[in-house]
Amino acid sequence: MLANSIVVLDFETTGLSPAQGERAIEIGAVKLESGIVTDRFQALMNPGRRINSFIENYTGISNRMLAVASPCAKVMTDFASFIGESNLLAHNASFDARFLEAEFARLGRQVLGEFTCSLLISRRIYQDAPNHKLGTLINYKNIAADGSFHRALFDAEMTAELWLIMLNDISERYGLENIPFSLIKQLAKTPKAQINKLLTNYASKITKAV
DNA sequence: TGCCAGGCCCTCTTTAGGGCCTT
């Protein structure tokens, strides 16, 4: 079903915009290879300043926890080794991509893999869902959730499970055995009204090729 | 708590506005 590997990641941060000086405070990620979780990464990181009470309440991450965490530079250096040149996935990837790029830029690094977004795919595949928040989609697809949302590793794990189910649903709906990353990239930017045509045509080409 | 930002996406659109998502 999923031929290539991908790293599913999630950041907890001090706010919404690295351009406004916000920093990462936790990174969580799982590595998927052929649809199986083969590795995990989780670390809190000290942003060098206190976080506000909203972020403490929202994430459950306290200033006391961050005071004893490694600095962002150490954690992000380790994370760069973890992801290597893997392609990347996140729920609302534009948010996580901005923070990954910003934290890497502080280290003189660049993101090597390509991002895709489970939010954009879910809006196309699950048009009847109540909304497309991660937690809502987990309930919508009856995925067991035994943990705390808004913690990085748990959200990454949930995004990965949702991702595999989305790929499976696409596979079943259109009779596809493999869904290459290139098709996912195309799917994420195709208007909703053209999704059926895109996937039907792709399935037709695959069938003819076989 | 919900504004800050930014990209996507819909519509009462495209010379724009506002909701959805992420923390």
PDB file of N, CA and C (backbone and C1' of nucleotides) in Angstrom, chain A residues 12-13 16-17 54 58 92 95 120 123-124 131-132 134 192, chain B residues 1-10 19-23:
ATOM      1  N   GLU A  12       5.142  20.957  19.304  1.00  0.00           N
ATOM      2  CA  GLU A  12       4.480  21.861  20.238  1.00  0.00           C
ATOM      3  C   GLU A  12       5.377  23.097  20.315  1.00  0.00           C
ATOM      4  N   THR A  13       4.776  24.248  20.384  1.00  0.00           N
ATOM      5  CA  THR A  13       5.545  25.492  20.276  1.00  0.00           C
ATOM      6  C   THR A  13       5.043  26.538  21.265  1.00  0.00           C
ATOM      7  N   LEU A  16       2.246  30.617  17.437  1.00  0.00           N
ATOM      8  CA  LEU A  16       1.863  30.208  16.086  1.00  0.00           C
ATOM      9  C   LEU A  16       2.852  30.590  15.000  1.00  0.00           C
ATOM     10  N   SER A  17       3.709  31.543  15.258  1.00  0.00           N
ATOM     11  CA  SER A  17       4.525  32.060  14.161  1.00  0.00           C
ATOM     12  C   SER A  17       5.991  32.205  14.532  1.00  0.00           C
ATOM     13  N   PHE A  54      -1.320  29.905  28.707  1.00  0.00           N
ATOM     14  CA  PHE A  54      -2.153  29.264  27.689  1.00  0.00           C
ATOM     15  C   PHE A  54      -1.454  28.045  27.099  1.00  0.00           C
ATOM     16  N   TYR A  58      -2.618  24.287  27.338  1.00  0.00           N
ATOM     17  CA  TYR A  58      -2.959  23.678  26.050  1.00  0.00           C
ATOM     18  C   TYR A  58      -2.195  22.380  25.830  1.00  0.00           C
ATOM     19  N   ASN A  92      -1.733  19.768   9.008  1.00  0.00           N
ATOM     20  CA  ASN A  92      -1.514  21.195   8.736  1.00  0.00           C
ATOM     21  C   ASN A  92      -0.017  21.433   8.625  1.00  0.00           C
ATOM     22  N   PHE A  95       2.255  24.668   9.081  1.00  0.00           N
ATOM     23  CA  PHE A  95       2.645  25.115  10.424  1.00  0.00           C
ATOM     24  C   PHE A  95       3.943  24.444  10.864  1.00  0.00           C
ATOM     25  N   LEU A 120      -4.768  18.615   4.306  1.00  0.00           N
ATOM     26  CA  LEU A 120      -5.217  18.885   2.940  1.00  0.00           C
ATOM     27  C   LEU A 120      -5.796  17.629   2.287  1.00  0.00           C
ATOM     28  N   ARG A 123      -9.294  16.835   3.809  1.00  0.00           N
ATOM     29  CA  ARG A 123     -10.382  17.689   3.305  1.00  0.00           C
ATOM     30  C   ARG A 123     -10.899  17.188   1.954  1.00  0.00           C
ATOM     31  N   ARG A 124     -10.035  16.490   1.221  1.00  0.00           N
ATOM     32  CA  ARG A 124     -10.436  15.985  -0.088  1.00  0.00           C
ATOM     33  C   ARG A 124     -11.082  14.605   0.005  1.00  0.00           C
ATOM     34  N   ASN A 131     -15.454  18.215  10.875  1.00  0.00           N
ATOM     35  CA  ASN A 131     -14.410  19.194  10.555  1.00  0.00           C
ATOM     36  C   ASN A 131     -13.122  18.380  10.354  1.00  0.00           C
ATOM     37  N   HIS A 132     -12.030  19.049  10.163  1.00  0.00           N
ATOM     38  CA  HIS A 132     -10.808  18.323   9.814  1.00  0.00           C
ATOM     39  C   HIS A 132      -9.688  18.550  10.822  1.00  0.00           C
ATOM     40  N   LEU A 134      -7.402  17.274  13.862  1.00  0.00           N
ATOM     41  CA  LEU A 134      -6.846  15.935  14.038  1.00  0.00           C
ATOM     42  C   LEU A 134      -7.721  15.085  14.957  1.00  0.00           C
ATOM     43  N   LYS A 192     -10.964  20.066  -4.951  1.00  0.00           N
ATOM     44  CA  LYS A 192     -11.823  18.955  -4.519  1.00  0.00           C
ATOM     45  C   LYS A 192     -12.647  18.387  -5.665  1.00  0.00           C
TER      46      LYS A 192
ATOM     47  P    DT B   1      -9.862  28.666  28.229  1.00  0.00           P
ATOM     48  O5'  DT B   1     -10.096  29.985  27.342  1.00  0.00           O
ATOM     49  C5'  DT B   1     -10.972  30.929  27.867  1.00  0.00           C
ATOM     50  C4'  DT B   1     -10.969  32.124  26.966  1.00  0.00           C
ATOM     51  C3'  DT B   1     -11.035  31.770  25.474  1.00  0.00           C
ATOM     52  O3'  DT B   1     -11.896  32.716  24.858  1.00  0.00           O
ATOM     53  C1'  DT B   1      -9.088  33.026  25.882  1.00  0.00           C
ATOM     54  P    DG B   2     -12.492  32.372  23.421  1.00  0.00           P
ATOM     55  O5'  DG B   2     -11.591  33.268  22.471  1.00  0.00           O
ATOM     56  C5'  DG B   2     -11.491  34.664  22.740  1.00  0.00           C
ATOM     57  C4'  DG B   2     -10.303  35.219  22.005  1.00  0.00           C
ATOM     58  C3'  DG B   2     -10.252  34.837  20.509  1.00  0.00           C
ATOM     59  O3'  DG B   2      -9.789  35.961  19.782  1.00  0.00           O
ATOM     60  C1'  DG B   2      -8.263  34.221  21.526  1.00  0.00           C
ATOM     61  P    DC B   3     -10.299  36.228  18.368  1.00  0.00           P
ATOM     62  O5'  DC B   3      -9.137  37.094  17.709  1.00  0.00           O
ATOM     63  C5'  DC B   3      -8.857  38.387  18.226  1.00  0.00           C
ATOM     64  C4'  DC B   3      -7.386  38.559  18.489  1.00  0.00           C
ATOM     65  C3'  DC B   3      -6.468  38.315  17.286  1.00  0.00           C
ATOM     66  O3'  DC B   3      -6.314  39.509  16.546  1.00  0.00           O
ATOM     67  C1'  DC B   3      -5.536  37.413  19.286  1.00  0.00           C
ATOM     68  P    DC B   4      -5.668  39.346  15.105  1.00  0.00           P
ATOM     69  O5'  DC B   4      -4.132  38.925  15.304  1.00  0.00           O
ATOM     70  C5'  DC B   4      -3.184  39.925  15.692  1.00  0.00           C
ATOM     71  C4'  DC B   4      -1.872  39.266  16.044  1.00  0.00           C
ATOM     72  C3'  DC B   4      -1.185  38.516  14.903  1.00  0.00           C
ATOM     73  O3'  DC B   4      -0.367  39.396  14.155  1.00  0.00           O
ATOM     74  C1'  DC B   4      -1.078  37.280  16.938  1.00  0.00           C
ATOM     75  P    DA B   5      -0.220  39.121  12.610  1.00  0.00           P
ATOM     76  O5'  DA B   5       0.331  37.637  12.399  1.00  0.00           O
ATOM     77  C5'  DA B   5       1.650  37.298  12.799  1.00  0.00           C
ATOM     78  C4'  DA B   5       2.151  36.121  12.001  1.00  0.00           C
ATOM     79  C3'  DA B   5       1.941  36.257  10.488  1.00  0.00           C
ATOM     80  O3'  DA B   5       3.083  35.753   9.844  1.00  0.00           O
ATOM     81  C1'  DA B   5       0.746  34.355  11.305  1.00  0.00           C
ATOM     82  P    DG B   6       3.344  36.014   8.337  1.00  0.00           P
ATOM     83  O5'  DG B   6       2.727  34.739   7.619  1.00  0.00           O
ATOM     84  C5'  DG B   6       3.287  33.463   7.879  1.00  0.00           C
ATOM     85  C4'  DG B   6       2.457  32.409   7.192  1.00  0.00           C
ATOM     86  C3'  DG B   6       1.972  32.785   5.785  1.00  0.00           C
ATOM     87  O3'  DG B   6       2.234  31.698   4.939  1.00  0.00           O
ATOM     88  C1'  DG B   6       0.191  32.013   7.094  1.00  0.00           C
ATOM     89  P    DG B   7       2.360  31.855   3.392  1.00  0.00           P
ATOM     90  O5'  DG B   7       1.524  30.617   2.844  1.00  0.00           O
ATOM     91  C5'  DG B   7       1.790  29.318   3.355  1.00  0.00           C
ATOM     92  C4'  DG B   7       0.545  28.483   3.229  1.00  0.00           C
ATOM     93  C3'  DG B   7      -0.167  28.617   1.874  1.00  0.00           C
ATOM     94  O3'  DG B   7      -0.312  27.328   1.315  1.00  0.00           O
ATOM     95  C1'  DG B   7      -1.690  28.907   3.662  1.00  0.00           C
ATOM     96  P    DC B   8      -1.004  27.095  -0.051  1.00  0.00           P
ATOM     97  O5'  DC B   8      -2.452  26.598   0.347  1.00  0.00           O
ATOM     98  C5'  DC B   8      -2.581  25.477   1.231  1.00  0.00           C
ATOM     99  C4'  DC B   8      -4.034  25.277   1.575  1.00  0.00           C
ATOM    100  C3'  DC B   8      -4.973  25.245   0.371  1.00  0.00           C
ATOM    101  O3'  DC B   8      -5.799  24.105   0.473  1.00  0.00           O
ATOM    102  C1'  DC B   8      -5.756  26.774   1.986  1.00  0.00           C
ATOM    103  P    DC B   9      -6.646  23.574  -0.709  1.00  0.00           P
ATOM    104  O5'  DC B   9      -8.050  24.306  -0.537  1.00  0.00           O
ATOM    105  C5'  DC B   9      -8.839  24.014   0.600  1.00  0.00           C
ATOM    106  C4'  DC B   9     -10.038  24.917   0.610  1.00  0.00           C
ATOM    107  C3'  DC B   9     -10.691  25.130  -0.758  1.00  0.00           C
ATOM    108  O3'  DC B   9     -12.074  24.928  -0.645  1.00  0.00           O
ATOM    109  C1'  DC B   9     -10.357  27.173   0.322  1.00  0.00           C
ATOM    110  P    DC B  10     -12.926  24.493  -1.914  1.00  0.00           P
ATOM    111  O5'  DC B  10     -14.319  25.176  -1.583  1.00  0.00           O
ATOM    112  C5'  DC B  10     -14.834  25.116  -0.252  1.00  0.00           C
ATOM    113  C4'  DC B  10     -15.555  26.401   0.078  1.00  0.00           C
ATOM    114  C3'  DC B  10     -16.487  26.887  -1.022  1.00  0.00           C
ATOM    115  O3'  DC B  10     -17.805  26.999  -0.523  1.00  0.00           O
ATOM    116  C1'  DC B  10     -15.098  28.653  -0.234  1.00  0.00           C
ATOM    117  P    DG B  19     -15.470  34.632   9.912  1.00  0.00           P
ATOM    118  O5'  DG B  19     -15.420  33.047   9.818  1.00  0.00           O
ATOM    119  C5'  DG B  19     -16.333  32.367   8.977  1.00  0.00           C
ATOM    120  C4'  DG B  19     -15.783  31.003   8.640  1.00  0.00           C
ATOM    121  C3'  DG B  19     -15.179  30.268   9.843  1.00  0.00           C
ATOM    122  O3'  DG B  19     -15.597  28.903   9.800  1.00  0.00           O
ATOM    123  C1'  DG B  19     -13.553  30.460   8.118  1.00  0.00           C
ATOM    124  P    DC B  20     -15.176  27.883  10.987  1.00  0.00           P
ATOM    125  O5'  DC B  20     -13.916  27.132  10.376  1.00  0.00           O
ATOM    126  C5'  DC B  20     -14.075  26.397   9.166  1.00  0.00           C
ATOM    127  C4'  DC B  20     -12.750  25.783   8.754  1.00  0.00           C
ATOM    128  C3'  DC B  20     -12.047  24.978   9.865  1.00  0.00           C
ATOM    129  O3'  DC B  20     -11.602  23.779   9.275  1.00  0.00           O
ATOM    130  C1'  DC B  20     -10.564  26.554   8.925  1.00  0.00           C
ATOM    131  P    DC B  21     -11.451  22.448  10.112  1.00  0.00           P
ATOM    132  O5'  DC B  21      -9.868  22.339  10.182  1.00  0.00           O
ATOM    133  C5'  DC B  21      -9.215  22.427  11.392  1.00  0.00           C
ATOM    134  C4'  DC B  21      -7.766  22.730  11.117  1.00  0.00           C
ATOM    135  C3'  DC B  21      -6.928  22.808  12.382  1.00  0.00           C
ATOM    136  O3'  DC B  21      -6.474  21.507  12.691  1.00  0.00           O
ATOM    137  C1'  DC B  21      -6.338  24.544  10.816  1.00  0.00           C
ATOM    138  P    DT B  22      -6.001  21.164  14.153  1.00  0.00           P
ATOM    139  O5'  DT B  22      -4.567  21.844  14.258  1.00  0.00           O
ATOM    140  C5'  DT B  22      -3.455  21.294  13.538  1.00  0.00           C
ATOM    141  C4'  DT B  22      -2.283  22.234  13.632  1.00  0.00           C
ATOM    142  C3'  DT B  22      -1.993  22.693  15.047  1.00  0.00           C
ATOM    143  O3'  DT B  22      -1.194  21.730  15.695  1.00  0.00           O
ATOM    144  C1'  DT B  22      -1.855  24.515  13.473  1.00  0.00           C
ATOM    145  P    DT B  23      -1.396  21.509  17.276  1.00  0.00           P
ATOM    146  O5'  DT B  23      -0.684  22.789  17.913  1.00  0.00           O
ATOM    147  C5'  DT B  23       0.698  23.030  17.669  1.00  0.00           C
ATOM    148  C4'  DT B  23       1.187  24.224  18.459  1.00  0.00           C
ATOM    149  C3'  DT B  23       0.870  24.196  19.936  1.00  0.00           C
ATOM    150  O3'  DT B  23       1.849  23.451  20.628  1.00  0.00           O
ATOM    151  C1'  DT B  23       0.411  26.353  19.029  1.00  0.00           C
TER     152       DT B  23
END
